[in-house]
XYZ file of N, CA and C in Angstrom:
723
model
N 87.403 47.082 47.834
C 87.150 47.678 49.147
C 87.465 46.629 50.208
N 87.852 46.862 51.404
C 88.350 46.027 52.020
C 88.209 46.395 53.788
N 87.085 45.288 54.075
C 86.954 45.848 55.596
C 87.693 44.850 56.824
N 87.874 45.070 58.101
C 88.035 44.520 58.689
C 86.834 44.440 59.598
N 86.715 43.015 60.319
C 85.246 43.003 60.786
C 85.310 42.679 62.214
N 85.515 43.341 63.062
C 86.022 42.875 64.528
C 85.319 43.884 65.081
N 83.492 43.296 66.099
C 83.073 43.688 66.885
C 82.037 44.955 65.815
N 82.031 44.606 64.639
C 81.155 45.553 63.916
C 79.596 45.985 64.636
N 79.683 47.415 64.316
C 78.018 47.732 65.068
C 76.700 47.250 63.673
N 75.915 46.780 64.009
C 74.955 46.606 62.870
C 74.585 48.519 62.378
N 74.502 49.032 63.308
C 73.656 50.749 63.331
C 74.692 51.431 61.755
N 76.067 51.015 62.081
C 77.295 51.555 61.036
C 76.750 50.451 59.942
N 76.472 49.776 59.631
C 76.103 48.688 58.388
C 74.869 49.496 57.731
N 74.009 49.553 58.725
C 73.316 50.051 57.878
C 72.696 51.639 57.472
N 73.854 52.099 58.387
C 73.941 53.654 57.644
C 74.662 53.631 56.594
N 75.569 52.397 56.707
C 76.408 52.628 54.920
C 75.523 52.080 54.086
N 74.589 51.379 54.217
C 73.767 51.062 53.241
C 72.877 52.154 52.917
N 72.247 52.669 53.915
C 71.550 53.847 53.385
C 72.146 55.159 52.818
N 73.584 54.968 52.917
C 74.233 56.179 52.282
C 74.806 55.795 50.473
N 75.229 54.729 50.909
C 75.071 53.980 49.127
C 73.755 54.383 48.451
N 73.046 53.742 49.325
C 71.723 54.009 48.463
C 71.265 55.324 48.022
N 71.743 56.335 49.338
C 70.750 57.583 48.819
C 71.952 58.282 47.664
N 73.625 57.943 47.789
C 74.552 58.301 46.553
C 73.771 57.798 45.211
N 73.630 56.841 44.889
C 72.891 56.018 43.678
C 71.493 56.542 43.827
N 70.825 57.116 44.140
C 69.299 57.956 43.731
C 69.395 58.941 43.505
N 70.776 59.891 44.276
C 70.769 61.444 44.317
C 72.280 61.496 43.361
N 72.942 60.884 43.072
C 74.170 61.051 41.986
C 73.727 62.459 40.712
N 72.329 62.382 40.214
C 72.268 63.742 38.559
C 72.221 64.691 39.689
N 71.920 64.802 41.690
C 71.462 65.899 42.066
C 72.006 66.625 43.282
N 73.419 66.375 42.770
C 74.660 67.222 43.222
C 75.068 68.484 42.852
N 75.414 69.208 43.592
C 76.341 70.718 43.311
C 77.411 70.420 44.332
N 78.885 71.410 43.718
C 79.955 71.744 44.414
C 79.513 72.460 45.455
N 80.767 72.251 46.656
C 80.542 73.168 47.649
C 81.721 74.061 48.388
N 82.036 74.512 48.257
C 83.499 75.186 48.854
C 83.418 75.478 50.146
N 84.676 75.293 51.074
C 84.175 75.841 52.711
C 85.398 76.193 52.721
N 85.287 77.480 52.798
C 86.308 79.029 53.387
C 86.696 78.334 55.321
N 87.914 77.787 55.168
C 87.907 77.772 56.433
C 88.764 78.611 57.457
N 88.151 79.791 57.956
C 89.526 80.686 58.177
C 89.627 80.165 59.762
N 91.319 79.426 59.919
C 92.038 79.076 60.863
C 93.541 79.454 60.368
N 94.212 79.116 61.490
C 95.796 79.584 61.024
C 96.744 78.369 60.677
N 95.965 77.513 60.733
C 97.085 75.778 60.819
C 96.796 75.263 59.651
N 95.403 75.848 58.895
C 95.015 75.468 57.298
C 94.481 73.879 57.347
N 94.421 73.509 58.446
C 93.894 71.810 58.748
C 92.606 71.884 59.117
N 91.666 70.905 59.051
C 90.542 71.053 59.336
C 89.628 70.115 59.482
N 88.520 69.583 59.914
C 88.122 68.582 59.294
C 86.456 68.466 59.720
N 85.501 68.342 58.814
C 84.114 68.985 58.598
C 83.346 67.288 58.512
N 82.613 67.673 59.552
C 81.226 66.380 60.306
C 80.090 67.059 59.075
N 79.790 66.187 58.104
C 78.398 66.759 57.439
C 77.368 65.971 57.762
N 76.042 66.468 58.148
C 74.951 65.407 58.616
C 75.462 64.727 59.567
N 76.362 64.619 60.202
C 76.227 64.010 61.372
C 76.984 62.264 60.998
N 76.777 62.035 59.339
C 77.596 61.044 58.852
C 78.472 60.989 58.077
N 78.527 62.305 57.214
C 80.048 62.079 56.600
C 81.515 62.921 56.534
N 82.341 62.695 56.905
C 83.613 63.453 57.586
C 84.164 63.655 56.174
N 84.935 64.694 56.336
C 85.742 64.947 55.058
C 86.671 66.380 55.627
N 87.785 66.050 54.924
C 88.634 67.174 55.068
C 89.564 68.011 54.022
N 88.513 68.717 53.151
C 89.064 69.269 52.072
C 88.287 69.959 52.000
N 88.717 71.290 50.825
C 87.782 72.530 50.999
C 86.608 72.378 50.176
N 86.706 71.579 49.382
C 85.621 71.262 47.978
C 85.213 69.951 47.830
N 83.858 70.021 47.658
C 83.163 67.991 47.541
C 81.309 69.132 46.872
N 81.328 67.649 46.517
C 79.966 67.768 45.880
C 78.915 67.248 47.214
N 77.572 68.197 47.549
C 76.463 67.428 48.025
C 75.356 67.374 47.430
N 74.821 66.994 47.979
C 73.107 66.699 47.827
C 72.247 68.124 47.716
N 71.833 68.568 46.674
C 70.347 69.956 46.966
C 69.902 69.863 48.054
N 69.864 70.767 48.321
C 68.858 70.840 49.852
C 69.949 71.204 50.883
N 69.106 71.238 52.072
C 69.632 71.993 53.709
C 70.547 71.227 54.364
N 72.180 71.602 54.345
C 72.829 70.597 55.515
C 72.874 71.364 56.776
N 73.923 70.495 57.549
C 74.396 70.870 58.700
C 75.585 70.484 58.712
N 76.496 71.101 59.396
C 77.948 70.905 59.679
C 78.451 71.075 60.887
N 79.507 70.250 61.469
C 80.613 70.879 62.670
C 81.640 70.561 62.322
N 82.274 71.808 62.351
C 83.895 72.040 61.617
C 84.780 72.124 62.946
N 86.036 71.280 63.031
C 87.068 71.343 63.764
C 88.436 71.581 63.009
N 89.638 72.422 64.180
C 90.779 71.982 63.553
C 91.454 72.134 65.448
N 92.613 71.428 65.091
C 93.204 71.499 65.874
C 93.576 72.600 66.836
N 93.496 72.838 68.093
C 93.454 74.022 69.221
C 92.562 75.234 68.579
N 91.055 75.027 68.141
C 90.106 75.348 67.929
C 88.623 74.822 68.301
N 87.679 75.403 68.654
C 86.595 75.068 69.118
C 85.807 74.467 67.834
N 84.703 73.524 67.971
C 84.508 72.491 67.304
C 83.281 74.053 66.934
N 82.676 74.176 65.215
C 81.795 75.675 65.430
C 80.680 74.816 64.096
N 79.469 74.989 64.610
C 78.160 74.299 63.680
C 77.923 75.504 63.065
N 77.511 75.362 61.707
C 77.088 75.893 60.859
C 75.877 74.651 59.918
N 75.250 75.794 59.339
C 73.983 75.294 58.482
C 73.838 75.904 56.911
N 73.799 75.294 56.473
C 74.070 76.082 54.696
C 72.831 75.460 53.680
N 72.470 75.832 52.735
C 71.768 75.118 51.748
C 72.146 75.022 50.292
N 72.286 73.769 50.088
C 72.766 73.817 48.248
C 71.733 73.586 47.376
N 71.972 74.504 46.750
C 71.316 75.254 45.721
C 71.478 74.468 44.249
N 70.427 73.926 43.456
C 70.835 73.644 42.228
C 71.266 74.568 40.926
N 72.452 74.193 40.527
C 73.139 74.888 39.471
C 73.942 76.178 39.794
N 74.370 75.134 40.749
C 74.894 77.085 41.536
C 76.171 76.341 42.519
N 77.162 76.792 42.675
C 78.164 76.692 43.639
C 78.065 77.319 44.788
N 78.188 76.484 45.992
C 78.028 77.179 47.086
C 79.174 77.463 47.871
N 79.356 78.733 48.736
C 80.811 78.831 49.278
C 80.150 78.824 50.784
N 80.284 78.087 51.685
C 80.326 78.345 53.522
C 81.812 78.557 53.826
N 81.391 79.999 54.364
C 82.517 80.443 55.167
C 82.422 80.375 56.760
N 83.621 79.838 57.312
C 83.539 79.653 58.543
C 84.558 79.714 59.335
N 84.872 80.918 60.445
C 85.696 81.107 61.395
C 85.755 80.629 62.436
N 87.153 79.498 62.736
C 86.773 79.236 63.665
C 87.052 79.755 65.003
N 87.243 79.442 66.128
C 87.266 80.147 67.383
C 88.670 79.500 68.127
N 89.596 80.729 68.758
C 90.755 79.900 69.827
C 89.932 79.101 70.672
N 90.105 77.497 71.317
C 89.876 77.310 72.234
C 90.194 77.869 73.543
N 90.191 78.086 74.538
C 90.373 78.334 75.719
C 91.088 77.628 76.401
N 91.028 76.370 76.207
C 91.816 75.089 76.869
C 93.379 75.114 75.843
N 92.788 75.386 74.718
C 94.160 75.304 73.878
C 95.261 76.666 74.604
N 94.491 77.571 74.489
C 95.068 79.331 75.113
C 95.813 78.578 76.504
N 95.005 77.989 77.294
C 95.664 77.882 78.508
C 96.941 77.002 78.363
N 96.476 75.971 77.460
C 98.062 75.062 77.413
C 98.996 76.099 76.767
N 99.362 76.439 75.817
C 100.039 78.068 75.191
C 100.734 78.511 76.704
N 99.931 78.692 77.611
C 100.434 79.662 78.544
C 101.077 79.048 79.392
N 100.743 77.760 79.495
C 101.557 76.790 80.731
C 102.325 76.072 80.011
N 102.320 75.889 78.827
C 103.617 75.694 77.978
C 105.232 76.613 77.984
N 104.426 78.138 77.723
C 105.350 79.288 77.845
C 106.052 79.291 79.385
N 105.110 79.013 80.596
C 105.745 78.722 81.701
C 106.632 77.936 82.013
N 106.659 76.778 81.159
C 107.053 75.621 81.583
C 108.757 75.648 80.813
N 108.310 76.472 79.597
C 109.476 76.272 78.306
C 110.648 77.417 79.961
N 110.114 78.489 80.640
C 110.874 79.646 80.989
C 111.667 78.905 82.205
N 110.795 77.955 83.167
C 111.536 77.093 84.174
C 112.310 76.173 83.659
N 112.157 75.772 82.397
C 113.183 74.931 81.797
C 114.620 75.225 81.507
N 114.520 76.650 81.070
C 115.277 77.856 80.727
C 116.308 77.847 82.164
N 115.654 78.053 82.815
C 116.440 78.099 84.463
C 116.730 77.294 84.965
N 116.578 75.836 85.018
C 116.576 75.062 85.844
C 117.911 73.815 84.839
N 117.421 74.407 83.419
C 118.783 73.175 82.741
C 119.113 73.499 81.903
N 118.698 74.420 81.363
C 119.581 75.072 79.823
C 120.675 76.275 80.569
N 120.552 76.761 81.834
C 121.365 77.889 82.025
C 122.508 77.366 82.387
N 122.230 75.777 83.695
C 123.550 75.305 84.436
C 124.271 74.428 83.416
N 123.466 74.177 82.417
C 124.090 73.369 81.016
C 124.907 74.434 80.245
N 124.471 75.340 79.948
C 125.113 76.326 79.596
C 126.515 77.060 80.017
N 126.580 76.887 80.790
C 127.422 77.491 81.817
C 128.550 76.905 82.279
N 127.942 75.508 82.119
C 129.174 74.005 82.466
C 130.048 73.568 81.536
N 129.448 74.103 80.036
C 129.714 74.114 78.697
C 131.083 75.476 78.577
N 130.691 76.067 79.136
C 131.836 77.626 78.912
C 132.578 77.196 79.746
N 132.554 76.933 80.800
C 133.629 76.259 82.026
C 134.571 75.460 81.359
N 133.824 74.426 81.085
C 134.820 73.677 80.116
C 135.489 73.834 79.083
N 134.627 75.004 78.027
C 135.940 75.894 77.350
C 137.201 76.549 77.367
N 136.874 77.267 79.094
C 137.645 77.937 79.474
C 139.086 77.127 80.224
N 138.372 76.164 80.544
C 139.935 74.850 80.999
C 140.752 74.615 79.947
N 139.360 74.183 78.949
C 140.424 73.916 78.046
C 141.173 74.954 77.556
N 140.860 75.894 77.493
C 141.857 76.828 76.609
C 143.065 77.247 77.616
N 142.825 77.621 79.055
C 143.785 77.658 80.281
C 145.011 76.133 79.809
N 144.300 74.982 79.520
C 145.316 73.608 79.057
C 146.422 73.969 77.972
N 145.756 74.536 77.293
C 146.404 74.549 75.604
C 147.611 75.858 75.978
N 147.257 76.729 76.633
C 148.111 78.077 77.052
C 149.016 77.350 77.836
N 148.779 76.763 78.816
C 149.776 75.944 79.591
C 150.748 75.469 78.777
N 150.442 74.793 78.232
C 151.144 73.839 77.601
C 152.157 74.214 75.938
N 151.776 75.309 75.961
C 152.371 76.002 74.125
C 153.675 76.691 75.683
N 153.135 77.248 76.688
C 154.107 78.007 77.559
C 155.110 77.337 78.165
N 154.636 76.165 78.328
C 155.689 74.990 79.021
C 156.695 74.551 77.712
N 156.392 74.226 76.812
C 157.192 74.036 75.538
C 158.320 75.067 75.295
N 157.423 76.642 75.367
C 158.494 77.299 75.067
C 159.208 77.535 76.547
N 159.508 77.185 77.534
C 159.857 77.290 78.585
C 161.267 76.105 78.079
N 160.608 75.361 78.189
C 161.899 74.033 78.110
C 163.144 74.380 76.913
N 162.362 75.018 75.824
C 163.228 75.349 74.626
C 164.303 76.481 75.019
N 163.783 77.471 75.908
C 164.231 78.656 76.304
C 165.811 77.903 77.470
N 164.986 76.787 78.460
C 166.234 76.060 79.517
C 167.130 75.602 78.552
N 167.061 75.106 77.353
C 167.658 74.140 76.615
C 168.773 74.881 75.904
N 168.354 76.678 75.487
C 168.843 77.460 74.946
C 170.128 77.965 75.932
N 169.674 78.378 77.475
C 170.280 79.089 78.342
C 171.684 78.230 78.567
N 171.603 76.669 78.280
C 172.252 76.042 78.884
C 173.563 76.034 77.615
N 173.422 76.509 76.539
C 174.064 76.364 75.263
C 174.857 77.406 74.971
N 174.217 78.779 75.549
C 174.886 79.854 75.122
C 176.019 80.534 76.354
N 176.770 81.088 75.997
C 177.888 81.248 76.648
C 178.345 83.847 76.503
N 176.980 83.932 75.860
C 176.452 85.028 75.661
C 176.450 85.773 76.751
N 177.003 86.718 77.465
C 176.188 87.270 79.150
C 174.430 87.675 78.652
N 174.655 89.088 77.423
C 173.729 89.292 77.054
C 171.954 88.638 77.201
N 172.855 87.927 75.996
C 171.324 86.577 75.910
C 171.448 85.353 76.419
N 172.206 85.415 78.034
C 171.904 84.506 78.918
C 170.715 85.222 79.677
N 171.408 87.063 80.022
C 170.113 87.296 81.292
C 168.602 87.915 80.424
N 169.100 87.616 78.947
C 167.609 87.688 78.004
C 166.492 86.411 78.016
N 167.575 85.317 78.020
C 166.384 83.832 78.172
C 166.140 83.792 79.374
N 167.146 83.931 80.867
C 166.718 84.000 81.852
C 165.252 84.783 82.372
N 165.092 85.895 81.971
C 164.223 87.139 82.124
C 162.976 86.103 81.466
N 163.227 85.923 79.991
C 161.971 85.170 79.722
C 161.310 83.676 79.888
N 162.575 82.676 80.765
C 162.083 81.727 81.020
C 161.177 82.139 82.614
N 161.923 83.154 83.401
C 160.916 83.776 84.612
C 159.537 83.606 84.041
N 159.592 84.068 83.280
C 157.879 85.370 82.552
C 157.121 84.239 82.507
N 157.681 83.349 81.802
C 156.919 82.375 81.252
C 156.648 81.650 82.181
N 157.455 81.587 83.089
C 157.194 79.875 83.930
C 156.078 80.696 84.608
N 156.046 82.223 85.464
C 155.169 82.476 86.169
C 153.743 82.688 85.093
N 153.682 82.840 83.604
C 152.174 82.405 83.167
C 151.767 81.069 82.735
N 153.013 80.215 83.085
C 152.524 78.881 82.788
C 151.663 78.444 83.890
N 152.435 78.761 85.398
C 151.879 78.163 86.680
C 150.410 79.309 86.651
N 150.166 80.548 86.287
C 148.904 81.335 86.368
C 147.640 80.310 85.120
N 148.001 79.738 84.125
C 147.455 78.880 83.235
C 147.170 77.686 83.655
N 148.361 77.169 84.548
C 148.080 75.727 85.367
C 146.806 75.745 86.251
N 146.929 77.104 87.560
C 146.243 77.041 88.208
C 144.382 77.227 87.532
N 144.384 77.753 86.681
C 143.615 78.610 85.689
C 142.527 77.068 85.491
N 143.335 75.928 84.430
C 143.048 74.805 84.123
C 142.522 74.156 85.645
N 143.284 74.143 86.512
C 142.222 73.313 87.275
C 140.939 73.982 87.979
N 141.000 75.339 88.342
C 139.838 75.592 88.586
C 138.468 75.449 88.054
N 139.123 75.829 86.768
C 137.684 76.013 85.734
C 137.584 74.771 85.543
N 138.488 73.647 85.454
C 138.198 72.463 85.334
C 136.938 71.718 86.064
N 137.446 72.200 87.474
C 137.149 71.817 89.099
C 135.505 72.052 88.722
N 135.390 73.881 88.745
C 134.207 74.482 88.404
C 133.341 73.402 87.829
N 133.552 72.979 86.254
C 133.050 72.617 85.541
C 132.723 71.433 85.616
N 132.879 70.436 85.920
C 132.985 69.097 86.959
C 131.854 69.323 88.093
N 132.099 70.375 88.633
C 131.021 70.523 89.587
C 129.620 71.135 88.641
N 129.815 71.983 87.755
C 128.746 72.502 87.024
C 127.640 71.226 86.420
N 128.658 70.291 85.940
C 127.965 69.098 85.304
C 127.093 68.514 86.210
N 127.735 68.150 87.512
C 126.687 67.201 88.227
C 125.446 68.213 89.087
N 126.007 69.784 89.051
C 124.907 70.204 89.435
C 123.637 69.833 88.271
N 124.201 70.002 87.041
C 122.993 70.060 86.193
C 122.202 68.615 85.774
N 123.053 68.031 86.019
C 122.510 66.723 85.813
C 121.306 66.625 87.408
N 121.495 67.085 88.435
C 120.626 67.214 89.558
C 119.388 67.911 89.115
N 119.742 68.963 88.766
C 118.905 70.175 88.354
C 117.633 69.643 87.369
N 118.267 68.906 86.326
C 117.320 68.297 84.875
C 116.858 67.142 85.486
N 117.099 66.145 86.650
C 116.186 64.947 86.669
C 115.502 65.711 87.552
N 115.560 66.436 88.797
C 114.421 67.638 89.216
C 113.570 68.207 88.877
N 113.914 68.724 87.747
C 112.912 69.949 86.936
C 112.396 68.430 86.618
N 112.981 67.532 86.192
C 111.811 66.691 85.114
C 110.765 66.054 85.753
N 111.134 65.689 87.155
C 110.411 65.048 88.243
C 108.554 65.961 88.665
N 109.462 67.026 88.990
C 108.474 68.182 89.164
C 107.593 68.793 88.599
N 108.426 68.772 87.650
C 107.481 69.481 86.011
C 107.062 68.768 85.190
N 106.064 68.359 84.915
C 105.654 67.411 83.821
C 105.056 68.458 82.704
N 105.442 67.941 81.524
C 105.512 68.880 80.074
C 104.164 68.767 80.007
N 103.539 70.089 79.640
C 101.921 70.495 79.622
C 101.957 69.694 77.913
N 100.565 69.181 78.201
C 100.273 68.763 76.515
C 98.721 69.222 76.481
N 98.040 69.095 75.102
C 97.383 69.331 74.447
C 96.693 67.899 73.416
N 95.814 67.526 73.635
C 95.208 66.362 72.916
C 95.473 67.296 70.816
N 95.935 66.042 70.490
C 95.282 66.883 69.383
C 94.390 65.929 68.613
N 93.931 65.143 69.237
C 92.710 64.088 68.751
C 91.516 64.989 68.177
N 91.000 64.244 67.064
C 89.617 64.768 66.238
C 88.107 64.536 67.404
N 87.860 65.004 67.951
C 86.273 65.212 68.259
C 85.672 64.066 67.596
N 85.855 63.623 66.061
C 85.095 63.126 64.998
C 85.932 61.384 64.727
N 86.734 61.562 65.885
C 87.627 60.328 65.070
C 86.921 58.986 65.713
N 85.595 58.942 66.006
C 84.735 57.712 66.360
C 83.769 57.845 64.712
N 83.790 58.783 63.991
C 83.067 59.109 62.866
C 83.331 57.979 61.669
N 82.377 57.810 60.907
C 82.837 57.080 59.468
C 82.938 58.080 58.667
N 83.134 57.831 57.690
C 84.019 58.832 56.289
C 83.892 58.181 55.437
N 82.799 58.705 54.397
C 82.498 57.771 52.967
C 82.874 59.484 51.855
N 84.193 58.736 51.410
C 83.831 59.509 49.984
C 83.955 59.034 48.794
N 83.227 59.885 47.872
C 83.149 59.124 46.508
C 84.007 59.890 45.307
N 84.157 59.104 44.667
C 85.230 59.978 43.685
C 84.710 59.149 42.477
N 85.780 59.553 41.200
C 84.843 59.393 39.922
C 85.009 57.923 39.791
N 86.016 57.231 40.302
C 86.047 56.094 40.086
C 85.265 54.865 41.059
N 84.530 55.205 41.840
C 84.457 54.870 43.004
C 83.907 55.263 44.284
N 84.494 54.697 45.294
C 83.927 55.646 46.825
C 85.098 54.716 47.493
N 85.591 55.258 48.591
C 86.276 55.123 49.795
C 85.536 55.254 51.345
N 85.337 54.111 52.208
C 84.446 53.968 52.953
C 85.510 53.719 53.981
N 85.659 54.552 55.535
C 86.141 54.717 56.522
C 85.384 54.199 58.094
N 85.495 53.763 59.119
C 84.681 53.834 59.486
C 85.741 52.605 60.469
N 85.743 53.251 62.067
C 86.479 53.121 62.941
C 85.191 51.808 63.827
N 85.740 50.729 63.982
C 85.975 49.412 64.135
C 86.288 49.093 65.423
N 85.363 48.524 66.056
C 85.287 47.683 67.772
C 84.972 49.091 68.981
């Protein structure tokens, strides 16, 4: 076993002594105990007597009358009282309750997730398609300009009337959707360029303004000690300065 000793309370010394002690008198006069804990996160963690923490559904106690306060995370901390019975397994069932404070973060969370939604995922969004759309206006440009040059290169070779005023006709076509693709590329380009630095405005704003709702999810119990014993042993917990 292995403690660290910085700023120890004497009051914690010698509740572990008196809890050693009363384990080693009361060890033949234990029963199991099961605790039904209906929450939705399946986490939990149960104050017995006021000194020993544990967080599992099953442990052995002492005969006789406890007391408990059961927590889990974005749930209200809920006391219950049970008695163990010799030769008999006991089950405490215990529901716990939404907090209220938890409900409210939920809701100013959901608020917060919907202005987020608006304020930098939409102009991010949006700056993102812009820039698709250049690019693909680039790539059209440019397959059109290729076949444009191939088409001049052709006109200049053939001696055809025919399929002179045939490449002519289609170097027209083309050059006028190359320059509709040119212009195409810089707008959406332009657009998108501008989309970016709006959003980059937009997200150090929202972030300035909005600060992300949180939720403690600290134990109620985590100033608590925690002695458990197992067959080999005991494990002794117990939060320091």
């Amino acid at each position: 076993m292995r403690f660290l000793f910085s700023n120890i309370r004497l009051r914690h010394l010698a509740v572990f002594i008196l809890l050693i002690s009363s384990h080693v008198s009361n060890a033949q006069n234990k029963e199991a105990v099961k605790f039904l804990v209906d929450n939705e996160n399946g986490y939990f963690e149960i104050l017995l007597d006021d000194t020993l923490l544990i967080k599992r559904y099953k442990d052995s106690l002492t005969v006789g009358q406890h007391k408990a306060q059961v927590w889990s995370y974005g749930y209200d901390v809920k006391e219950v009282e049970f008695n163990v019975e010799p030769g008999k397994t006991t089950e405490v069932y215990v529901k716990l309750d939404r907090s209220a404070a938890f409900g409210a973060y939920e809701s100013s969370y959901a608020a917060y997730r919907v202005k987020f939604h608006k304020a930098v995922t939409i102009p991010i969004s949006t700056s993102l398609a812009l820039s698709l759309t250049s690019g693909a206006f680039m790539i059209n440009a440019y397959n059109l300009r290729k076949t444009v040059l191939v088409d001049i290169n052709n006109y200049s070779q053939t001696t055809i009337p025919d399929e002179i005023a045939l490449i002519k006709n289609r170097v027209e076509e083309n050059n006028r959707k190359y320059n509709i693709s040119r212009t195409g590329f810089y707008i959406a380009g332009g657009l998108a360029l501008a989309g970016i630095g709006t959003s980059i405005y937009t997200a150090l704003k929202f972030k300035r303004s909005n600060p992300v709702p949180v939720y403690s999810k600290q134990s109620p119990f985590s100033d608590k000690m925690s002695l458990q014993f197992t067959g080999t042993g005991f494990v002794f917990q117990i939060k320091i300065g």
